[in-house]
Every structure is written in structure tokens, then in C-alpha cells.
PDB file of C-alpha atoms in Angstrom:
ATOM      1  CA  UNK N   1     -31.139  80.780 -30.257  1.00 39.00           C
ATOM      2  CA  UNK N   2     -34.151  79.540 -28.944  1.00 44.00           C
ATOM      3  CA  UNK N   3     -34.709  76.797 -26.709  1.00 47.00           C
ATOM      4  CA  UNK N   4     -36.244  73.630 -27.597  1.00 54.00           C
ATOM      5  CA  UNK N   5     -39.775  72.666 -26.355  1.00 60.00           C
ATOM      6  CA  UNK N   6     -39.946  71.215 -22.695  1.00 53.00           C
ATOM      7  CA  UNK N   7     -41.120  67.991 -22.929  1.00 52.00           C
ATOM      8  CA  UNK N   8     -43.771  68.133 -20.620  1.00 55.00           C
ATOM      9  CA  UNK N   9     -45.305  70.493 -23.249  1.00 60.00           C
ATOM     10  CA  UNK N  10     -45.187  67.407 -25.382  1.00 60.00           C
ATOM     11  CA  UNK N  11     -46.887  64.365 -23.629  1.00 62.00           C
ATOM     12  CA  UNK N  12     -49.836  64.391 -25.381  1.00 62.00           C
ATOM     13  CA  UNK N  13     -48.320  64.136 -28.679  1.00 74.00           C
ATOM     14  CA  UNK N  14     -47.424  60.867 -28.263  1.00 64.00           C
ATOM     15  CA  UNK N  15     -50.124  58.022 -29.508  1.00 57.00           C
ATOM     16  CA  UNK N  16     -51.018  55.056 -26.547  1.00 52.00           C
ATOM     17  CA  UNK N  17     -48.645  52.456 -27.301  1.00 50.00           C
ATOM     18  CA  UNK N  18     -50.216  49.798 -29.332  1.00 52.00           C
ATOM     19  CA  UNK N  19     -47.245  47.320 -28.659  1.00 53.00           C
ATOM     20  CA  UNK N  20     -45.314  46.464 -26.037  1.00 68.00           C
ATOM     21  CA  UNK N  21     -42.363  48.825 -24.683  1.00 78.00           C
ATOM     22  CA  UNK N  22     -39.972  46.692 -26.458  1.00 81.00           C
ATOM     23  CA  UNK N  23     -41.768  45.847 -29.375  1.00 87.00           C
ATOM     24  CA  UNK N  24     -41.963  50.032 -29.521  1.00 86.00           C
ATOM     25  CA  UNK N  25     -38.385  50.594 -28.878  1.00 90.00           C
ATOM     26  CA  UNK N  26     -36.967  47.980 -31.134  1.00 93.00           C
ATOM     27  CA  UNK N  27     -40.061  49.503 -33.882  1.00 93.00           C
ATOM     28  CA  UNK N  28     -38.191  52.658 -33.764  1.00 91.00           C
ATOM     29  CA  UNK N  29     -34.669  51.980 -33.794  1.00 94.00           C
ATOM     30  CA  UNK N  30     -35.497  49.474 -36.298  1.00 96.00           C
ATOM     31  CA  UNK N  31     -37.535  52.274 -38.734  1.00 94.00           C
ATOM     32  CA  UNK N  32     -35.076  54.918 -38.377  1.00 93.00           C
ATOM     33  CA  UNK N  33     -32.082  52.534 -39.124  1.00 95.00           C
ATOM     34  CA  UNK N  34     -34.364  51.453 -42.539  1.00 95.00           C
ATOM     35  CA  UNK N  35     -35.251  54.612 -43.429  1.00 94.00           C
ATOM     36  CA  UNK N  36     -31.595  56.727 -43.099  1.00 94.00           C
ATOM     37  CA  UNK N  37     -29.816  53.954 -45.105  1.00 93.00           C
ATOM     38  CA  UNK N  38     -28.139  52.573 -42.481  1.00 95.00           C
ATOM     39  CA  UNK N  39     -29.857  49.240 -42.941  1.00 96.00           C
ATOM     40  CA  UNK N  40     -29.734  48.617 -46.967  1.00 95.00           C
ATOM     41  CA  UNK N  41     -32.482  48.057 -49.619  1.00 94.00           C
ATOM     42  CA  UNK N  42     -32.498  44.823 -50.124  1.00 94.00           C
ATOM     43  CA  UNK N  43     -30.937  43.510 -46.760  1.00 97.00           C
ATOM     44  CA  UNK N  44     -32.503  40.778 -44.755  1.00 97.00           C
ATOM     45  CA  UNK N  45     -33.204  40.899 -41.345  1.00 97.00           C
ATOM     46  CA  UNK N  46     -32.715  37.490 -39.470  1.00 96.00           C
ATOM     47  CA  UNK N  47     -35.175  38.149 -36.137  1.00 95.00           C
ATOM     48  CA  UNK N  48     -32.071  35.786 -34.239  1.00 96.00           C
ATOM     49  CA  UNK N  49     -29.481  37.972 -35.531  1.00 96.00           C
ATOM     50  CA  UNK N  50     -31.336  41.218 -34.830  1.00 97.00           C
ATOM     51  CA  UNK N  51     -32.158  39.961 -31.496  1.00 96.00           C
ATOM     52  CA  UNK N  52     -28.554  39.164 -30.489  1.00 96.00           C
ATOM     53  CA  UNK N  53     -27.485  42.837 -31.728  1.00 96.00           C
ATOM     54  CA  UNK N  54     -30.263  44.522 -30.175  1.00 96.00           C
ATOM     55  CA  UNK N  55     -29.782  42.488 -26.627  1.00 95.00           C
ATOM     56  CA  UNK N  56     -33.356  42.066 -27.128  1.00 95.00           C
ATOM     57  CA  UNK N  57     -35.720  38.203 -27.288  1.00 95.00           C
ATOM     58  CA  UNK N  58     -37.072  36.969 -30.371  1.00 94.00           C
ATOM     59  CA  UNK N  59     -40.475  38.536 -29.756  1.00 95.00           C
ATOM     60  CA  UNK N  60     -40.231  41.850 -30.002  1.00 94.00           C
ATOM     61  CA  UNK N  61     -38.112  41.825 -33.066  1.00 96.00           C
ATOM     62  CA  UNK N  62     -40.648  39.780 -34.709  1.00 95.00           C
ATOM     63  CA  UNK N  63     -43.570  41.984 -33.484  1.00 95.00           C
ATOM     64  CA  UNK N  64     -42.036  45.144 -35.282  1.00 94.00           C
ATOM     65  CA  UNK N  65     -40.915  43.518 -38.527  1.00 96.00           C
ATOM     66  CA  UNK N  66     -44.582  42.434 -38.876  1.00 95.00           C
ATOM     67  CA  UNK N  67     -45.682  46.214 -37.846  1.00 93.00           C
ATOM     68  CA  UNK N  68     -42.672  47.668 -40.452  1.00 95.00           C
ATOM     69  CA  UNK N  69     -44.428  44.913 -43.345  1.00 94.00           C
ATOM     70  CA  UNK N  70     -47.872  46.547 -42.945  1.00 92.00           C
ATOM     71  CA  UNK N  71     -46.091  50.001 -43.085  1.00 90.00           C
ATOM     72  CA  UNK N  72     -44.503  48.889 -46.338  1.00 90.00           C
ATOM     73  CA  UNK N  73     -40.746  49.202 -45.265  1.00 94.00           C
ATOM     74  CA  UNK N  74     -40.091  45.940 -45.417  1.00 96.00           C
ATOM     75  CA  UNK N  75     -41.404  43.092 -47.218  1.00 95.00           C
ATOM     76  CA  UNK N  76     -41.836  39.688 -46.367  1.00 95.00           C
ATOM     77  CA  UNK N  77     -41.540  36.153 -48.750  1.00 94.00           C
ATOM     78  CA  UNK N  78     -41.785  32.303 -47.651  1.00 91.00           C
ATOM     79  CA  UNK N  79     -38.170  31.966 -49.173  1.00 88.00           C
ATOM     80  CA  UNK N  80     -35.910  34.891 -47.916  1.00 91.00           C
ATOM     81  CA  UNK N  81     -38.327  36.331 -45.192  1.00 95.00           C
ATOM     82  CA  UNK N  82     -38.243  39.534 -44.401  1.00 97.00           C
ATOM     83  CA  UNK N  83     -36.342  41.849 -46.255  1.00 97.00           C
ATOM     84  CA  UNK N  84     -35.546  45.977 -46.491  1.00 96.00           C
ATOM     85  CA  UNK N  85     -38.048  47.325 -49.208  1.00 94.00           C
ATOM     86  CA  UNK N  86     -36.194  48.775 -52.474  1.00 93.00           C
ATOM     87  CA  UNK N  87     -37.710  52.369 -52.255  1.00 93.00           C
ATOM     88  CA  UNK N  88     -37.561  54.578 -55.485  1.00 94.00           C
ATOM     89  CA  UNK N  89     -37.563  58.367 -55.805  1.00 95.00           C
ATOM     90  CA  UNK N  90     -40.783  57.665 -57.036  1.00 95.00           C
ATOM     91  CA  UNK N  91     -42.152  55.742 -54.231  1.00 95.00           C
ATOM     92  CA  UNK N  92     -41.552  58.927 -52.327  1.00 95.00           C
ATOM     93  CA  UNK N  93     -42.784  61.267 -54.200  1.00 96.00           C
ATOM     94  CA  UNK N  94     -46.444  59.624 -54.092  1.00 96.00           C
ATOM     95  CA  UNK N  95     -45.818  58.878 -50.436  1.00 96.00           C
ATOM     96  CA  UNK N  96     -45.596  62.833 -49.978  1.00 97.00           C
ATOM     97  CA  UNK N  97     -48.501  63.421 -52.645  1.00 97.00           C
ATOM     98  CA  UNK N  98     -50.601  61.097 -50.344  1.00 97.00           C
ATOM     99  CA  UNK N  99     -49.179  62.890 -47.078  1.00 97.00           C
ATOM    100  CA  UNK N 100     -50.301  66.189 -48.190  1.00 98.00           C
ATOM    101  CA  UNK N 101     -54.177  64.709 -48.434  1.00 98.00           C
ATOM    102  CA  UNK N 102     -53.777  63.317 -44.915  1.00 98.00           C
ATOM    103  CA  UNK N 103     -52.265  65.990 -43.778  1.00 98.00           C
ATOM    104  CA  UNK N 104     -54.454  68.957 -45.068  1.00 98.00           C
ATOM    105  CA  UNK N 105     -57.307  66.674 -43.766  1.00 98.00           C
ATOM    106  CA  UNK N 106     -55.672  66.733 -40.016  1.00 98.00           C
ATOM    107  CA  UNK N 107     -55.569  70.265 -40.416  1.00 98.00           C
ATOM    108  CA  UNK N 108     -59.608  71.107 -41.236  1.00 98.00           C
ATOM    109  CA  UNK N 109     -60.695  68.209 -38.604  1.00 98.00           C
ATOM    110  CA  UNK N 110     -58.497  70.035 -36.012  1.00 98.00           C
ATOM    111  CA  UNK N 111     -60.440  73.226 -36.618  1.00 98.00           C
ATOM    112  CA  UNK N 112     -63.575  71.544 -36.681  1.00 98.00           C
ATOM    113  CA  UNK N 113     -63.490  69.861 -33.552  1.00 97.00           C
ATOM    114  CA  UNK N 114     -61.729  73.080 -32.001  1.00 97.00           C
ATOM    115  CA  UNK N 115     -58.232  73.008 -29.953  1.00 97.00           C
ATOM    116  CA  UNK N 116     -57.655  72.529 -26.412  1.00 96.00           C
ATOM    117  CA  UNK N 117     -55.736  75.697 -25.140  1.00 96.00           C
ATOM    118  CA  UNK N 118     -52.535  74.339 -24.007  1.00 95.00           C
ATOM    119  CA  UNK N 119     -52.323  72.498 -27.534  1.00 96.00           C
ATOM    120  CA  UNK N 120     -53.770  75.630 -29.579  1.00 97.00           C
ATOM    121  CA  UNK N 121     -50.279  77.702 -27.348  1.00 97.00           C
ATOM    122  CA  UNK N 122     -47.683  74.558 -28.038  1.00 97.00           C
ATOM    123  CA  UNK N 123     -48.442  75.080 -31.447  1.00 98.00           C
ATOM    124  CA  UNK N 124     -48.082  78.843 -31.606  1.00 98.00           C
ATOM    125  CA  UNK N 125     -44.986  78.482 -29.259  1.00 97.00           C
ATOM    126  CA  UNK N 126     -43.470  76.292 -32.371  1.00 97.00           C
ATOM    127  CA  UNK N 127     -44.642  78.697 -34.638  1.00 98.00           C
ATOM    128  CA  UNK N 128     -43.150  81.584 -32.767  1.00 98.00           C
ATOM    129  CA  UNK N 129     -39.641  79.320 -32.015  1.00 98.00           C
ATOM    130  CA  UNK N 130     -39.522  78.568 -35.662  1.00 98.00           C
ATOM    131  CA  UNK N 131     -39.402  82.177 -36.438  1.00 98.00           C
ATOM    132  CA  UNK N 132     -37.001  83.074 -33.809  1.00 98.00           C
ATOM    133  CA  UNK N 133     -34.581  80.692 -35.880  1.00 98.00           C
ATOM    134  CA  UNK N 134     -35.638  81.693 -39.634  1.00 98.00           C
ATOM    135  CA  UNK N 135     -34.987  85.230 -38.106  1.00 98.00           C
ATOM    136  CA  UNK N 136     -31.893  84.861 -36.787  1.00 98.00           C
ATOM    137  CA  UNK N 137     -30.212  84.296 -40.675  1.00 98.00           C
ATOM    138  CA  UNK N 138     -27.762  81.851 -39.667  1.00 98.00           C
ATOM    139  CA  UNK N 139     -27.396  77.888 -40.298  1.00 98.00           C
ATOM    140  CA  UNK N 140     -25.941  74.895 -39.824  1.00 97.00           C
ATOM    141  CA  UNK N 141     -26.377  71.237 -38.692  1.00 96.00           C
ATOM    142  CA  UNK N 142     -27.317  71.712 -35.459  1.00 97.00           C
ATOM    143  CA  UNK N 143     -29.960  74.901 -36.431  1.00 98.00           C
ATOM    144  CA  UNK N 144     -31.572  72.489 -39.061  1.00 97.00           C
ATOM    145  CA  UNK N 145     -32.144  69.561 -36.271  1.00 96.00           C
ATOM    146  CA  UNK N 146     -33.820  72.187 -34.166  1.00 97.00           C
ATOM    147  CA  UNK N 147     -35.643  73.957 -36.541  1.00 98.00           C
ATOM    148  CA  UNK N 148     -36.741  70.367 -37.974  1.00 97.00           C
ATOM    149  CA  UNK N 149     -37.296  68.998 -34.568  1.00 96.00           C
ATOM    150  CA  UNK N 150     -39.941  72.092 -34.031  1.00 97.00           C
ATOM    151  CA  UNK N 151     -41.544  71.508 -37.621  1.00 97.00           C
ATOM    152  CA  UNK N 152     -42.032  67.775 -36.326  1.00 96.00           C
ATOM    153  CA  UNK N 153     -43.930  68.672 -33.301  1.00 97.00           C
ATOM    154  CA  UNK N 154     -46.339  71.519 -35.588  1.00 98.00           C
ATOM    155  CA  UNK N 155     -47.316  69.009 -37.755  1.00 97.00           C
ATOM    156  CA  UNK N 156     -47.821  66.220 -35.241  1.00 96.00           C
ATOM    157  CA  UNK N 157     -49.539  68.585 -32.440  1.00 97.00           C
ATOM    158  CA  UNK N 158     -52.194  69.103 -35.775  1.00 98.00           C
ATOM    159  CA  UNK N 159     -52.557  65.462 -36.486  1.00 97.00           C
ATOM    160  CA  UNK N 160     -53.336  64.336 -32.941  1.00 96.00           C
ATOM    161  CA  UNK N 161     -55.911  67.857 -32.948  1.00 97.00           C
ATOM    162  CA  UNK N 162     -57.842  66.209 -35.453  1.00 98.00           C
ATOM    163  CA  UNK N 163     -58.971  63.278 -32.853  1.00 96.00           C
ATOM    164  CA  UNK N 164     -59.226  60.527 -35.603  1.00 97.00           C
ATOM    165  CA  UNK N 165     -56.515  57.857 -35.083  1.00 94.00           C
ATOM    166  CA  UNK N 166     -57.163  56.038 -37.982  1.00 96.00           C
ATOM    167  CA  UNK N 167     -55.890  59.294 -40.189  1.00 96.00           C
ATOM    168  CA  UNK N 168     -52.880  59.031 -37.860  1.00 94.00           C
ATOM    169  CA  UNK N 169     -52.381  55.295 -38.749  1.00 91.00           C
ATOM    170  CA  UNK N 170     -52.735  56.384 -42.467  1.00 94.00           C
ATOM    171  CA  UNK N 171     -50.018  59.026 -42.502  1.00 94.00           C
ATOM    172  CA  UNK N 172     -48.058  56.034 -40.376  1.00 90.00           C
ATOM    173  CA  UNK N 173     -48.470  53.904 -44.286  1.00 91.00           C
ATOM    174  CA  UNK N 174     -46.726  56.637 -45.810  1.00 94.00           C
ATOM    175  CA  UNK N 175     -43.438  57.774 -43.885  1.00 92.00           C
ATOM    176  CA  UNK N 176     -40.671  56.212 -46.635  1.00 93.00           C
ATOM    177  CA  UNK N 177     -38.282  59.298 -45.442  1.00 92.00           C
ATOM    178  CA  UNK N 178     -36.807  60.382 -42.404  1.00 91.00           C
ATOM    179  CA  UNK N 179     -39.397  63.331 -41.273  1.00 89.00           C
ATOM    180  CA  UNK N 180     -36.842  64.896 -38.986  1.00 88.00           C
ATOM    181  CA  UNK N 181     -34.626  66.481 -41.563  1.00 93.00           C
ATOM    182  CA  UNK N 182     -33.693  67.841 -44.822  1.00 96.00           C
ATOM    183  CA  UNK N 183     -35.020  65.062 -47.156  1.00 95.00           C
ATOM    184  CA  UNK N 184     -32.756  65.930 -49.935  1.00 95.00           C
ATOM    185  CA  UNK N 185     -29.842  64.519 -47.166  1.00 94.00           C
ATOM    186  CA  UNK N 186     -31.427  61.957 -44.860  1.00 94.00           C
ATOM    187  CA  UNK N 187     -33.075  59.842 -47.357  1.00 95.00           C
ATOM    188  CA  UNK N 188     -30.484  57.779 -49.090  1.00 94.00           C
ATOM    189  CA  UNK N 189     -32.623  57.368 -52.162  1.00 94.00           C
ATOM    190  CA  UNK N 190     -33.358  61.263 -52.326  1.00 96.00           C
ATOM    191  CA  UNK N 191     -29.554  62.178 -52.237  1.00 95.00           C
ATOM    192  CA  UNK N 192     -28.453  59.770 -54.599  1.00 94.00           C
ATOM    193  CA  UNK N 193     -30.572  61.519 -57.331  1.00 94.00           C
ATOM    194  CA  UNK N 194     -29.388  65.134 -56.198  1.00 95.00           C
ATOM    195  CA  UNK N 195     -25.598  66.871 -56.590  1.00 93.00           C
ATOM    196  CA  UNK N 196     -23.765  67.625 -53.987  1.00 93.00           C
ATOM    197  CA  UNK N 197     -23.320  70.847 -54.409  1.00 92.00           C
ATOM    198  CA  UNK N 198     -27.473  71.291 -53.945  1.00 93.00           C
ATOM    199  CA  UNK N 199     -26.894  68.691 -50.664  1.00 94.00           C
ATOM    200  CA  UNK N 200     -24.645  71.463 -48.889  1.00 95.00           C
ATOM    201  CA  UNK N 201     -26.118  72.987 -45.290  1.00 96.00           C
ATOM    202  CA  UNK N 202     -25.807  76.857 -45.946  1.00 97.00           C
ATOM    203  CA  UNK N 203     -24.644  79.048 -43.286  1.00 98.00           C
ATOM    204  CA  UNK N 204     -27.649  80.747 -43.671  1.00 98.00           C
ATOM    205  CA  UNK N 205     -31.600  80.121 -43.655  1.00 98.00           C
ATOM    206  CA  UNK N 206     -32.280  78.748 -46.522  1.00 98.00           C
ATOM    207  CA  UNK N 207     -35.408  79.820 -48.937  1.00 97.00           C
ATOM    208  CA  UNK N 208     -36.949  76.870 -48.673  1.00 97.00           C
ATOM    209  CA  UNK N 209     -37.333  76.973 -45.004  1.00 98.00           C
ATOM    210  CA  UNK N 210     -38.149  80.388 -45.108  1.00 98.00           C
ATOM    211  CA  UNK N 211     -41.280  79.620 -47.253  1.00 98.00           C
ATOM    212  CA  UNK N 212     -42.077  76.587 -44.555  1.00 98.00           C
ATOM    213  CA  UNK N 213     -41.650  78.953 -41.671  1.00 98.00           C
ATOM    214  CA  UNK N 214     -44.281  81.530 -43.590  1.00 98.00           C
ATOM    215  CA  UNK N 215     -46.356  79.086 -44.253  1.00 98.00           C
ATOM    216  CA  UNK N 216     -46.406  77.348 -40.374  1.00 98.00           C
ATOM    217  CA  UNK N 217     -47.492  81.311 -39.744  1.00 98.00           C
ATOM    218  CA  UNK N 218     -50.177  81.430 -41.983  1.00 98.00           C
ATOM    219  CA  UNK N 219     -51.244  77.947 -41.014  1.00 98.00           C
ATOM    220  CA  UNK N 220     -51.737  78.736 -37.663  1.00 98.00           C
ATOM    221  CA  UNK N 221     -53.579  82.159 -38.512  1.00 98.00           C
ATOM    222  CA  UNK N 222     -56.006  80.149 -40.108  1.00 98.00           C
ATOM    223  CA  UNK N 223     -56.601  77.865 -37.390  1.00 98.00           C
ATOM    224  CA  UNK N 224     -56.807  80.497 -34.958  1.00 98.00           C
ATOM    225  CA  UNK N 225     -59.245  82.121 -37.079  1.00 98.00           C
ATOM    226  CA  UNK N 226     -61.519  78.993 -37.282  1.00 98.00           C
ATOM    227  CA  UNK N 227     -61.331  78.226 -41.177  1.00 98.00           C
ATOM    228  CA  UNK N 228     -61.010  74.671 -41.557  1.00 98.00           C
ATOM    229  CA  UNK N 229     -61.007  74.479 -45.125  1.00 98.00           C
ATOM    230  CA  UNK N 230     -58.395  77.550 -45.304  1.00 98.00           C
ATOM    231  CA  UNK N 231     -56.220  75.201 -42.948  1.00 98.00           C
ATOM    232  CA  UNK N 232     -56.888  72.833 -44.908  1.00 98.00           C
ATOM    233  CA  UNK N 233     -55.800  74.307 -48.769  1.00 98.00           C
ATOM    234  CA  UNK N 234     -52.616  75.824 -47.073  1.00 98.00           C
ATOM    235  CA  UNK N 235     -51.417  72.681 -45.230  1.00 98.00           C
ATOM    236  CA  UNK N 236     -51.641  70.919 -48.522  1.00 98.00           C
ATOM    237  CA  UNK N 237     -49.990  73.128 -50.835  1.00 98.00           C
ATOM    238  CA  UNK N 238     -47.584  72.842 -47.941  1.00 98.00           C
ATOM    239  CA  UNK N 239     -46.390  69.542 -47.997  1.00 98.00           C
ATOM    240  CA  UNK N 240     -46.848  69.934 -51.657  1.00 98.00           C
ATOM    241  CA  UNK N 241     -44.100  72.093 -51.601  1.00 98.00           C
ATOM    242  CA  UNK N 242     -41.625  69.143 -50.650  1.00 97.00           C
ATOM    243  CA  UNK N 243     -42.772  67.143 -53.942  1.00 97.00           C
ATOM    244  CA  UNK N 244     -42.132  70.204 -55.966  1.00 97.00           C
ATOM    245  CA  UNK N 245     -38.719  70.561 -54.471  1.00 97.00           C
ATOM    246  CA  UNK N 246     -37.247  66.981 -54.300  1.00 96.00           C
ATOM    247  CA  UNK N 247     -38.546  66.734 -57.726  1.00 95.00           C
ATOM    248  CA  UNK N 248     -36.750  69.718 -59.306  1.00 95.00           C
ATOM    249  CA  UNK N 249     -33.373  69.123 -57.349  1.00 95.00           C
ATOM    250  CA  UNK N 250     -33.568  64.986 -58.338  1.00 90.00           C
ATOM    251  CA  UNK N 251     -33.832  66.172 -61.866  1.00 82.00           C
ATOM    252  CA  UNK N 252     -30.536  68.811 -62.434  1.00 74.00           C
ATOM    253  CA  UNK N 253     -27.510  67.775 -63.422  1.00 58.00           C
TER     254      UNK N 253
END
């Protein structure tokens, strides 16, 4: 199995904070809580209650539920505050859809401005790792979080390439699923519209991450080969690919 990226291969992937350390930390733990079901549609969250469970002031907490209202995962009213947005399937679908634009985009402005070396080989090092995996023909929990953990830093190593932050604050406006995982099992609202039986992890690659693995490959052939809009048609039609398939699993029965 391969290892895991060092992390000092991964520095500049990470944006300059635009809110304090705590504001950032309690951002995060508050997003991924929202977004994995773990904090319900629908639930309010009391900044004084939040604080006290997070061992965190006021502040902070307020800072990031104002950050998670502009994202749209929560929602704020002068009666009940703020609340945990009720996300449909639907919802996420045209968050993907929308995704797909930004991301092709990141792709063609990465070419077009051209790729600094050490990011140009952290992205064919992912590449390369991913295939090791796919390769290898076996699965399971912990194969997914690594493969998915290497298809995180791909995509985000292309969006920082493209140098325009306020394309990265876009994508930011449409993240209504975990990005870290199978999407048809992190996102609450995607696995209560698909059976079980489709929600399984195989114990071995499965096709649809054998099609994401090809098409990492032929997005970084492209790249490499300095045809922006080449990047850019295959990095659409492969986030695409993640409509197409939450849609046809949410609809058998």
C-alpha cells in the first residue's frame, strides 16, 4: 500500500487564514459536524451552548456561524437564529453541477498560468499513489479514506494552480457534502435516498473509482501537455460523473 503524502509536500495547499485560529478551528469542526449528519437539519445552534461544548468564547463560535450562513449551511432568522440548513438531494446535485464549472475552470487557469515544479510533481505523485491503490484490487474503509484523502489533495493542488482566490471562495459556496469520501455514505441526505445494499464498501476497487483514477491520469496528461481547454472538458465531465452516479443510485429501488 502506498504511503500517504508527507505533509510538507502539502503546505501550500492550504489558503492564508482569513479568520482567526479559533474562529478556523471551531469553522471546521463545526462544517464537518453539519455536513456528516452529526449535527441535524433543522437543529439550532445556541453560540453559549456551542461555546461551553467546544471549551471555546463566544467569539469564535459566532465568527464561523456567520462564515457557515454565507456558505449556505446554515441559515439565520431574527426569531430562532441560526439554524442547520435542510439540504435536499437536489440541493446537491446542483451544488456538484456548479462544482464541475468551477472546477473545470481551475483546471484551464492552472495550465494557463503554468505550474510550479514541486506542485506540477505533488500532483503526479497523487496521480501515481492513486494508481498504486486502484492497482492493487483490494478495498475497504481504510483504502477508501486514503484513496479519497489523495483525490482531495489532486483536486485542491489544481484549484490553488489556478491563482484566483475568488474561484476558490466560489467552490467554498458549494461544498453541501463531505468531499473526503464516498458521497453515497457520508452525506446523510445522499444515503437516505440509496439501498443499502448499493451503500456496501466492496473488498475490491470499485468501477467507479476506477473511472476517477483514469480520469486523474488523463487529467494530468493534459496538463502536462499544456491544453487548458482539454483540462478543462475532462475535469468537468469529471465531477460530472458524481451527478450521474448519485443520481442513478438515489433513484433504484
Amino acid at each position: 500500500m502506498p504511503k500517504a503524502v508527507p505533509s510538507d509536500q502539502t503546505e501550500f495547499l492550504t489558503d492564508p487564514p482569513s479568520t482567526e485560529p479559533a474562529t478556523h478551528t471551531v469553522l471546521s469542526s463545526l462544517r464537518e459536524r453539519i455536513l456528516t449528519g452529526q449535527i441535524a437539519p433543522g437543529a439550532r445552534l445556541r453560540a453559549e451552548a456551542l461555546a461551553t461544548e467546544m471549551n471555546v468564547s463566544r467569539t469564535p463560535i459566532r465568527s464561523a456561524l456567520a462564515v457557515l450562513s454565507a456558505e449556505g449551511v446554515v441559515q439565520y432568522s431574527v426569531n430562532r437564529g441560526y439554524t442547520v440548513r435542510s439540504v435536499t438531494i437536489g440541493d446537491i446535485l446542483a451544488s456538484v453541477e456548479v462544482r464541475a464549472a468551477l472546477e473545470g475552470t481551475a483546471a484551464r487557469l492552472s495550465v494557463e498560468h503554468g505550474w510550479e515544479p514541486s506542485e506540477l510533481e505533488l500532483l503526479v505523485d497523487c496521480a501515481a499513489k492513486g494508481r498504486a491503490i486502484v492497482d492493487a484490487g483490494l478495498w475497504s474503509e481504510q483504502i477508501e479514506a486514503e484513496w479519497y484523502g489523495l483525490n482531495w489533495i489532486f483536486h485542491r493542488a489544481i484549484n490553488i494552480a489556478a491563482r484566483n482566490p475568488v474561484l476558490r471562495n466560489a467552490m467554498r459556496m458549494t461544498i453541501l457534502a463531505p468531499v473526503t469520501g464516498d458521497v453515497i455514505r457520508t452525506s446523510p441526505v445522499v444515503a437516505a435516498q440509496v439501498p443499502q445494499r448499493l451503500r456496501q464498501i466492496p473488498t475490491t476497487t470499485p468501477e467507479h473509482i476506477q473511472r476517477s483514477q483514469a480520469d486523474h491520469e488523463a487529467i494530468v496528461k493534459a496538463i502536462r501537455a499544456d491544453e487548458p481547454f482539454e483540462a478543462e472538458r475532462l475535469m468537468t465531465a469529471h465531477v460530472m460523473a458524481t451527478k450521474a452516479r448519485v443520481h442513478a443510485l438515489a433513484t433504484l429501488r
